[in-house]
PDB file of C-alpha atoms in Angstrom:
ATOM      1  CA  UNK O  90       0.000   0.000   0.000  1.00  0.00           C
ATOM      2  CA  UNK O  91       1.612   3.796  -0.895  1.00  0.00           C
ATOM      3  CA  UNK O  92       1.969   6.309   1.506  1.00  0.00           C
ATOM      4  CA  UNK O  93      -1.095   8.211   0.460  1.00  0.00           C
ATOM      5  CA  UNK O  94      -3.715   5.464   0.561  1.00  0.00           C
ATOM      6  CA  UNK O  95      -1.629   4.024   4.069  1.00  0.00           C
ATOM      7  CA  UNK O  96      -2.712   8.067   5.178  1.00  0.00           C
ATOM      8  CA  UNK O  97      -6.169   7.686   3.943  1.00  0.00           C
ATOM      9  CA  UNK O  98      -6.954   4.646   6.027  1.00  0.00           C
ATOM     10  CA  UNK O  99      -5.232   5.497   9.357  1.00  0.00           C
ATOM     11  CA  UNK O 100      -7.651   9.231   8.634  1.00  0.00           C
ATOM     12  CA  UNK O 101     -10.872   6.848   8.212  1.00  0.00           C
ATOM     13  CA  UNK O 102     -10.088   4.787  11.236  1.00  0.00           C
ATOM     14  CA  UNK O 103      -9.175   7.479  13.414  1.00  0.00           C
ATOM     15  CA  UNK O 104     -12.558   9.028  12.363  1.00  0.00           C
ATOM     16  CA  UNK O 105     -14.708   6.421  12.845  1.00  0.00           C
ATOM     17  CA  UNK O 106     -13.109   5.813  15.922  1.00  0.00           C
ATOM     18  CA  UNK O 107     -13.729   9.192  17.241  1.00  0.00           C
ATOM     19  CA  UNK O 108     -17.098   9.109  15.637  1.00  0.00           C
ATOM     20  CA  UNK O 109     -17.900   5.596  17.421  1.00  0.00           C
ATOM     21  CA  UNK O 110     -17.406   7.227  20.673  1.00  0.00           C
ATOM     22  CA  UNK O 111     -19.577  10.675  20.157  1.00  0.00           C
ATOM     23  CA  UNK O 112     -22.673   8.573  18.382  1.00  0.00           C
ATOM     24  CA  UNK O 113     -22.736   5.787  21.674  1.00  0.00           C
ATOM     25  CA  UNK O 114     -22.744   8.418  24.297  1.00  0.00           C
ATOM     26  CA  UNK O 115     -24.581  11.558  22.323  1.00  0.00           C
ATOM     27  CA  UNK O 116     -26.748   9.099  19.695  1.00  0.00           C
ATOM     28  CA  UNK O 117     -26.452  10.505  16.055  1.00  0.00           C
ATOM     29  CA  UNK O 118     -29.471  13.363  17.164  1.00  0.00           C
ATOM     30  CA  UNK O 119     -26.851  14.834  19.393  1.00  0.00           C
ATOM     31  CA  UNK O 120     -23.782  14.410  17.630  1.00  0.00           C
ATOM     32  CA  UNK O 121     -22.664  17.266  15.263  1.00  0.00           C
ATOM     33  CA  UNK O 122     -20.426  16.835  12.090  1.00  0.00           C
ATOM     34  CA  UNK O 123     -19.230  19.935  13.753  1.00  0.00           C
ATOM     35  CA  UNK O 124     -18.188  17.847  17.254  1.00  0.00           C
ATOM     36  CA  UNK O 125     -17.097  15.451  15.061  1.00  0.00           C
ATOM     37  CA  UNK O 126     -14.753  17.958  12.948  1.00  0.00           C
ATOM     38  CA  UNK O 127     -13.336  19.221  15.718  1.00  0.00           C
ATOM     39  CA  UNK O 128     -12.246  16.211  18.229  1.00  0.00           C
ATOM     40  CA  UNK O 129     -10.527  14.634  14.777  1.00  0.00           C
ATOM     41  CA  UNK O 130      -8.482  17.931  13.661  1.00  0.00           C
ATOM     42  CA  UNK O 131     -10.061  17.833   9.979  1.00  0.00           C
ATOM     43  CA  UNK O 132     -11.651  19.755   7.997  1.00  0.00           C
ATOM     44  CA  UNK O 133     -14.758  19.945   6.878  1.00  0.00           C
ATOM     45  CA  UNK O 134     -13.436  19.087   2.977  1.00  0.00           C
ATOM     46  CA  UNK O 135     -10.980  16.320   4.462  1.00  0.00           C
ATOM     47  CA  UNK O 136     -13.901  14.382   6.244  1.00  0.00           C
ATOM     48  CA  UNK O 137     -16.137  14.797   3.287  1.00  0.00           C
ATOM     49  CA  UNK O 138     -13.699  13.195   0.845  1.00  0.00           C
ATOM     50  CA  UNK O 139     -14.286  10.006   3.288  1.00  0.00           C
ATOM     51  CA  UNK O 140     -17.516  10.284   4.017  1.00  0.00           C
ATOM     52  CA  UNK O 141     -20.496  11.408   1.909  1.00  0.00           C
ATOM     53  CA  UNK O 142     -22.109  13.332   5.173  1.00  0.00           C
ATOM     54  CA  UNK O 143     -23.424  12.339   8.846  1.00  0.00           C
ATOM     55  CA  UNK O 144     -25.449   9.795   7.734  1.00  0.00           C
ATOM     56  CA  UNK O 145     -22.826   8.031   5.766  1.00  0.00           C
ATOM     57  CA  UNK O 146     -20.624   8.712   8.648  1.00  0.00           C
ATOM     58  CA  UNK O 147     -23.241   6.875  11.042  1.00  0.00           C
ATOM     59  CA  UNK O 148     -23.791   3.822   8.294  1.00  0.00           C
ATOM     60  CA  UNK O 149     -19.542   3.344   8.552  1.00  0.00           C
ATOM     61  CA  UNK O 150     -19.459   3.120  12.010  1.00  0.00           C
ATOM     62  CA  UNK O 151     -22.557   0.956  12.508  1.00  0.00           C
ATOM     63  CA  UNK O 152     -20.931  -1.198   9.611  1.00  0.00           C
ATOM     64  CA  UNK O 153     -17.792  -1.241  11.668  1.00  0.00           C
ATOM     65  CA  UNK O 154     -19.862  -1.995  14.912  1.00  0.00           C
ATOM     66  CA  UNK O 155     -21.814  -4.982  13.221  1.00  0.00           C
ATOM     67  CA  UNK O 156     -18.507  -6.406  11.922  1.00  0.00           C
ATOM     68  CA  UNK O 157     -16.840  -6.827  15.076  1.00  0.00           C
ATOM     69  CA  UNK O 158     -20.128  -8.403  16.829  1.00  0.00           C
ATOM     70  CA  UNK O 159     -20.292 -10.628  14.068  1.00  0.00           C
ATOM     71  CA  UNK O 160     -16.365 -11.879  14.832  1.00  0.00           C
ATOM     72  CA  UNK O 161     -17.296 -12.032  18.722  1.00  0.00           C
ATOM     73  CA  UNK O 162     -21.009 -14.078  17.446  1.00  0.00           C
ATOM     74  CA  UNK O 163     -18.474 -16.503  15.625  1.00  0.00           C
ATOM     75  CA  UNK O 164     -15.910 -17.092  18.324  1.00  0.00           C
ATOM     76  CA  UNK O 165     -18.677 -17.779  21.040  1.00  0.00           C
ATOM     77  CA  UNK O 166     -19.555 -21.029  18.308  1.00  0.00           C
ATOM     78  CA  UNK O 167     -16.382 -21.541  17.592  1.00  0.00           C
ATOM     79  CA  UNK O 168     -15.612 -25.826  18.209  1.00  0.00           C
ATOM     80  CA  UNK O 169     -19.615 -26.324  18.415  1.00  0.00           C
ATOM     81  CA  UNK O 170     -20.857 -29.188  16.201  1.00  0.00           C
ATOM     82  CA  UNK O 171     -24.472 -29.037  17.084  1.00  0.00           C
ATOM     83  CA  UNK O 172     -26.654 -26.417  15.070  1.00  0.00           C
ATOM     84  CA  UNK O 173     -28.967 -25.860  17.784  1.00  0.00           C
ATOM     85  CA  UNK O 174     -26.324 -25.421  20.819  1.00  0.00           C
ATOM     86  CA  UNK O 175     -24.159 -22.873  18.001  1.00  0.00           C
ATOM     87  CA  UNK O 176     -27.579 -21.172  17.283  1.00  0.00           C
ATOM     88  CA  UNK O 177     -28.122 -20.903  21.640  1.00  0.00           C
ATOM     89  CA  UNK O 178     -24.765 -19.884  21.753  1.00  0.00           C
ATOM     90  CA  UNK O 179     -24.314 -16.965  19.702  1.00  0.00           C
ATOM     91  CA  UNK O 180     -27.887 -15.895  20.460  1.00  0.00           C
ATOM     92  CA  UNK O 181     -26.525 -16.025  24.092  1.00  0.00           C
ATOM     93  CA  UNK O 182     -23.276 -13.922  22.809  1.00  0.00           C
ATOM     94  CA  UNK O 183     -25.415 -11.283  21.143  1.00  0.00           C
ATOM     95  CA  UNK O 184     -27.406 -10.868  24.208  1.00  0.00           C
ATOM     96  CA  UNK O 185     -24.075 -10.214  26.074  1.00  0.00           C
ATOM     97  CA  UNK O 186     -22.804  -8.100  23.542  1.00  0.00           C
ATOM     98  CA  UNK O 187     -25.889  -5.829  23.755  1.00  0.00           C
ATOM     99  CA  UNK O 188     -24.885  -4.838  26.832  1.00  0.00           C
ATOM    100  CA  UNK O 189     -21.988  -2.739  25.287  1.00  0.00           C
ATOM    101  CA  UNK O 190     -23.476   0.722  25.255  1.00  0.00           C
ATOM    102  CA  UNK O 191     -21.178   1.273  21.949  1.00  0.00           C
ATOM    103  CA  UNK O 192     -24.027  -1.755  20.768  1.00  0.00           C
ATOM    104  CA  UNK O 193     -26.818  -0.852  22.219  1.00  0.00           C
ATOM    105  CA  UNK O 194     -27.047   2.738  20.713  1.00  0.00           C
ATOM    106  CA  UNK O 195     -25.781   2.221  17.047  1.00  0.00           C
ATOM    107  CA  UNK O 196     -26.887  -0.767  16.128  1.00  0.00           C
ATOM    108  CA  UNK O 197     -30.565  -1.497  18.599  1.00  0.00           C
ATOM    109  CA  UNK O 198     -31.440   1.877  18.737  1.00  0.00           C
ATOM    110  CA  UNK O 199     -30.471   4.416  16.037  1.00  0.00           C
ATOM    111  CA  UNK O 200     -29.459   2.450  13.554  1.00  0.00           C
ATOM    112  CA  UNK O 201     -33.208   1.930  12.292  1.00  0.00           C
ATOM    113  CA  UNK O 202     -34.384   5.270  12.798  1.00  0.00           C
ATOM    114  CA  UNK O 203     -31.461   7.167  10.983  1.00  0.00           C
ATOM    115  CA  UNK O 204     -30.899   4.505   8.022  1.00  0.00           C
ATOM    116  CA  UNK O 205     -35.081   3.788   7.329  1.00  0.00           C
ATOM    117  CA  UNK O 206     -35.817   0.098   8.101  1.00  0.00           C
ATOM    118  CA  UNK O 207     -35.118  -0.732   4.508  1.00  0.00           C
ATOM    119  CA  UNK O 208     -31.643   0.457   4.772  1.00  0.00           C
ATOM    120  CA  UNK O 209     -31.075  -1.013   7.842  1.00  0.00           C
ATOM    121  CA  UNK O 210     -32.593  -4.454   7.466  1.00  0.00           C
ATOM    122  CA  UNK O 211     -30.104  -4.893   3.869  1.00  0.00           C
ATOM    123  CA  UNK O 212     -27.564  -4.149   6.298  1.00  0.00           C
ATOM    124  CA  UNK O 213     -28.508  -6.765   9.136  1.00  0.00           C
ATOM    125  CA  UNK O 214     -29.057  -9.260   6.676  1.00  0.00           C
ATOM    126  CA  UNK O 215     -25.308  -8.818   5.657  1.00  0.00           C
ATOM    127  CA  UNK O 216     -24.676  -9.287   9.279  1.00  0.00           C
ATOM    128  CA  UNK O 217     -26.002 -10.483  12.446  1.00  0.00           C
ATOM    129  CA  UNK O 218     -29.796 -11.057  10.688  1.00  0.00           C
ATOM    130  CA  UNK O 219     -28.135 -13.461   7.935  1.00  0.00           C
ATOM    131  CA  UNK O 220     -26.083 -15.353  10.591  1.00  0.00           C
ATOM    132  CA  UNK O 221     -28.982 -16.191  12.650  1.00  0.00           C
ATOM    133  CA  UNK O 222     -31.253 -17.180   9.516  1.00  0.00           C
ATOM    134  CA  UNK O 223     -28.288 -19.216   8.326  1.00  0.00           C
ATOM    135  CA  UNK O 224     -27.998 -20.619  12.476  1.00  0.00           C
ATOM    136  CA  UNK O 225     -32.087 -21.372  12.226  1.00  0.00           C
ATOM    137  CA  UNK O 226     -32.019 -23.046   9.017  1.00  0.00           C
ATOM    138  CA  UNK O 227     -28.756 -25.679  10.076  1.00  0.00           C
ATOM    139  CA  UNK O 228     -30.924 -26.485  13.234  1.00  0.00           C
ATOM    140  CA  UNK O 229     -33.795 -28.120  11.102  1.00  0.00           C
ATOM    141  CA  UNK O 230     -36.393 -26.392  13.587  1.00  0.00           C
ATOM    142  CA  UNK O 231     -38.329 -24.133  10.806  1.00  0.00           C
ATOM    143  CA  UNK O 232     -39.866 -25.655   7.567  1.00  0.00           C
ATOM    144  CA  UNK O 233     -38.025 -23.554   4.447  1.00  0.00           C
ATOM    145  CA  UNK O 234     -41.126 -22.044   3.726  1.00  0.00           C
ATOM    146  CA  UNK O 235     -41.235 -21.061   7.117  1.00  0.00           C
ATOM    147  CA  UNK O 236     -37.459 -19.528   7.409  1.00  0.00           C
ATOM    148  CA  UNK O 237     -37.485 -16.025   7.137  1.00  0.00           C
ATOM    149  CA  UNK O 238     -40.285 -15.277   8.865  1.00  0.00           C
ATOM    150  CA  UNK O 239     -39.342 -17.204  11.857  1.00  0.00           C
ATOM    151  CA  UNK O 240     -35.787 -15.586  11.823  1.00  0.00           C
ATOM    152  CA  UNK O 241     -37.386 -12.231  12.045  1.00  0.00           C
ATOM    153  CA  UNK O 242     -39.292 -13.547  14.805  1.00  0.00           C
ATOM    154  CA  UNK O 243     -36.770 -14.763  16.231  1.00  0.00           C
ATOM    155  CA  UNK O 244     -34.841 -11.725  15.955  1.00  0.00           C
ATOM    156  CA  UNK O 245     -37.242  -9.303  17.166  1.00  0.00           C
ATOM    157  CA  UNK O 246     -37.268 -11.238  20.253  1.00  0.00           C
ATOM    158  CA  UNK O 247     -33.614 -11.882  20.709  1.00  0.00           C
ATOM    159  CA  UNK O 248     -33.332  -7.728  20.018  1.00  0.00           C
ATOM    160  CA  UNK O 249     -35.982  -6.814  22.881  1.00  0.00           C
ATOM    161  CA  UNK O 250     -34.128  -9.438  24.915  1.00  0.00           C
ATOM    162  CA  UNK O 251     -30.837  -8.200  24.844  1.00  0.00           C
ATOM    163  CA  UNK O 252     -32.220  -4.746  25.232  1.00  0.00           C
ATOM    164  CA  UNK O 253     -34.332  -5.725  28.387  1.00  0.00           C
ATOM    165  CA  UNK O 254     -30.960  -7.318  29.922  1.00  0.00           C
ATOM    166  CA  UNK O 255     -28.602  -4.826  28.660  1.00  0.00           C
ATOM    167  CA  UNK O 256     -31.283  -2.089  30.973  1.00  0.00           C
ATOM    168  CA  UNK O 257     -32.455  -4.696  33.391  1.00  0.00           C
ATOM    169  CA  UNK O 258     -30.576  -5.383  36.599  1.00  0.00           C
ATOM    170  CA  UNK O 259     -30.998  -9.292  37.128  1.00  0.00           C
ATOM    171  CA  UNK O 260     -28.310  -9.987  33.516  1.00  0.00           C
ATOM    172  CA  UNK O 261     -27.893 -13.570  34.538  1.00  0.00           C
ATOM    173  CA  UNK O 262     -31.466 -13.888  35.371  1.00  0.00           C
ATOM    174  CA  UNK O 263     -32.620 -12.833  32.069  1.00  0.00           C
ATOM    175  CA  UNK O 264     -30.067 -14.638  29.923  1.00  0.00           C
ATOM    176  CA  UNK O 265     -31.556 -17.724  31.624  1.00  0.00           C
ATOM    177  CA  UNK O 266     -34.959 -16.711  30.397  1.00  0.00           C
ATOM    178  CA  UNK O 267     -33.675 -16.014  26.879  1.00  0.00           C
ATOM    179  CA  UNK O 268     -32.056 -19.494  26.808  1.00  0.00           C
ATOM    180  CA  UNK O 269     -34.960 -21.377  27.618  1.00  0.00           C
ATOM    181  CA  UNK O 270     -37.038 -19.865  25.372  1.00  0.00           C
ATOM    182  CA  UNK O 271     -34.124 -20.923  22.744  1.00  0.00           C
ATOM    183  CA  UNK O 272     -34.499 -24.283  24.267  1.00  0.00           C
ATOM    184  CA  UNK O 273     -38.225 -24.767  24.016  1.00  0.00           C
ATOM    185  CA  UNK O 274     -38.159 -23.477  20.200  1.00  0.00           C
ATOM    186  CA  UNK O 275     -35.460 -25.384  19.086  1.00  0.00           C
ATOM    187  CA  UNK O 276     -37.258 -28.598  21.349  1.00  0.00           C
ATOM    188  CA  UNK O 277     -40.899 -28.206  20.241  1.00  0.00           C
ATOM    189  CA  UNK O 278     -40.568 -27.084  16.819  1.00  0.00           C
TER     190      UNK O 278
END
């Protein structure tokens, strides 16, 4: 890699790094291009030859956010040759990982207000979405017919889950919950 495009990336990960922090405690409402500008040391020409505006700022970092919950999602399964303990297990790790309040904020709770559902569901479906439809499917619980619409279903309720234990005080209590509910799908479907 030259110099130049070696100084381009270190620019965009310093960026998104600062831009990570300011959209997890502010949300993207509160966080200004101007905030933004001004904790990185560019200008307003230099972070618009990376990124497009705020929202394309906001869709890099929730990219970057999904990405590494999709490498923790694969580590917690990692060695597991059952479909239905990998698909309890990474549920179980996403729950967890909600927790993060990096997590919570980009990718539960702004993420489908400031992208449009559309937007955002394309996105999940390169991401944590497709890896639990593709976890579903190897378990053998769900007719075909019946996948995707039991994976969204699933997925809704894994989401309000992990918010309700990321917020609730009793984690261990509610991961229990989640994972017999996991159980009794995956066991009477």
């Amino acid at each position: 890699m030259n110099l130049k495009a070696e100084r381009g990336a270190a620019t965009r990960d310093r960026v998104l790094t600062i831009a990570t922090r300011l959209f997890a405690e502010r949300g993207y409402d509160d966080t200004s291009i101007e905030t933004v500008l001004q904790e990185s040391g560019l200008s307003r020409g230099a972070l618009y030859h990376h990124y497009a505006g705020k929202e394309a700022l906001f869709e890099a970092v929730l990219e970057a956010t999904e990405a590494a919950v999709g490498v923790k999602i694969v580590q917690a399964v990692r060695g597991l040759k059952d479909p239905a303990q990998s698909l309890r297990a990474g549920v179980l790790a996403w729950i967890r990982l909600a927790g993060d309040p990096v997590v919570q904020r980009i990718v539960l709770i702004d993420a489908p207000s400031v992208l449009g559902w559309e937007r955002w569901r394309a996105l999940e479906e390169r991401h944590s979405f497709g890896m639990l439809k593709s976890a579903l499917q190897a378990t053998g619980a769900v007719p075909p017919e019946f996948l995707d619409l039991h994976a969204h279903m699933l997925l809704a309720a894994v989401n309000e889950s992990a918010l309700l234990v990321a917020r609730g005080g009793d984690h261990a209590t509610a991961e229990a919950a989640v994972e017999e509910f996991l159980r009794r799908l995956l066991t009477h479907s």
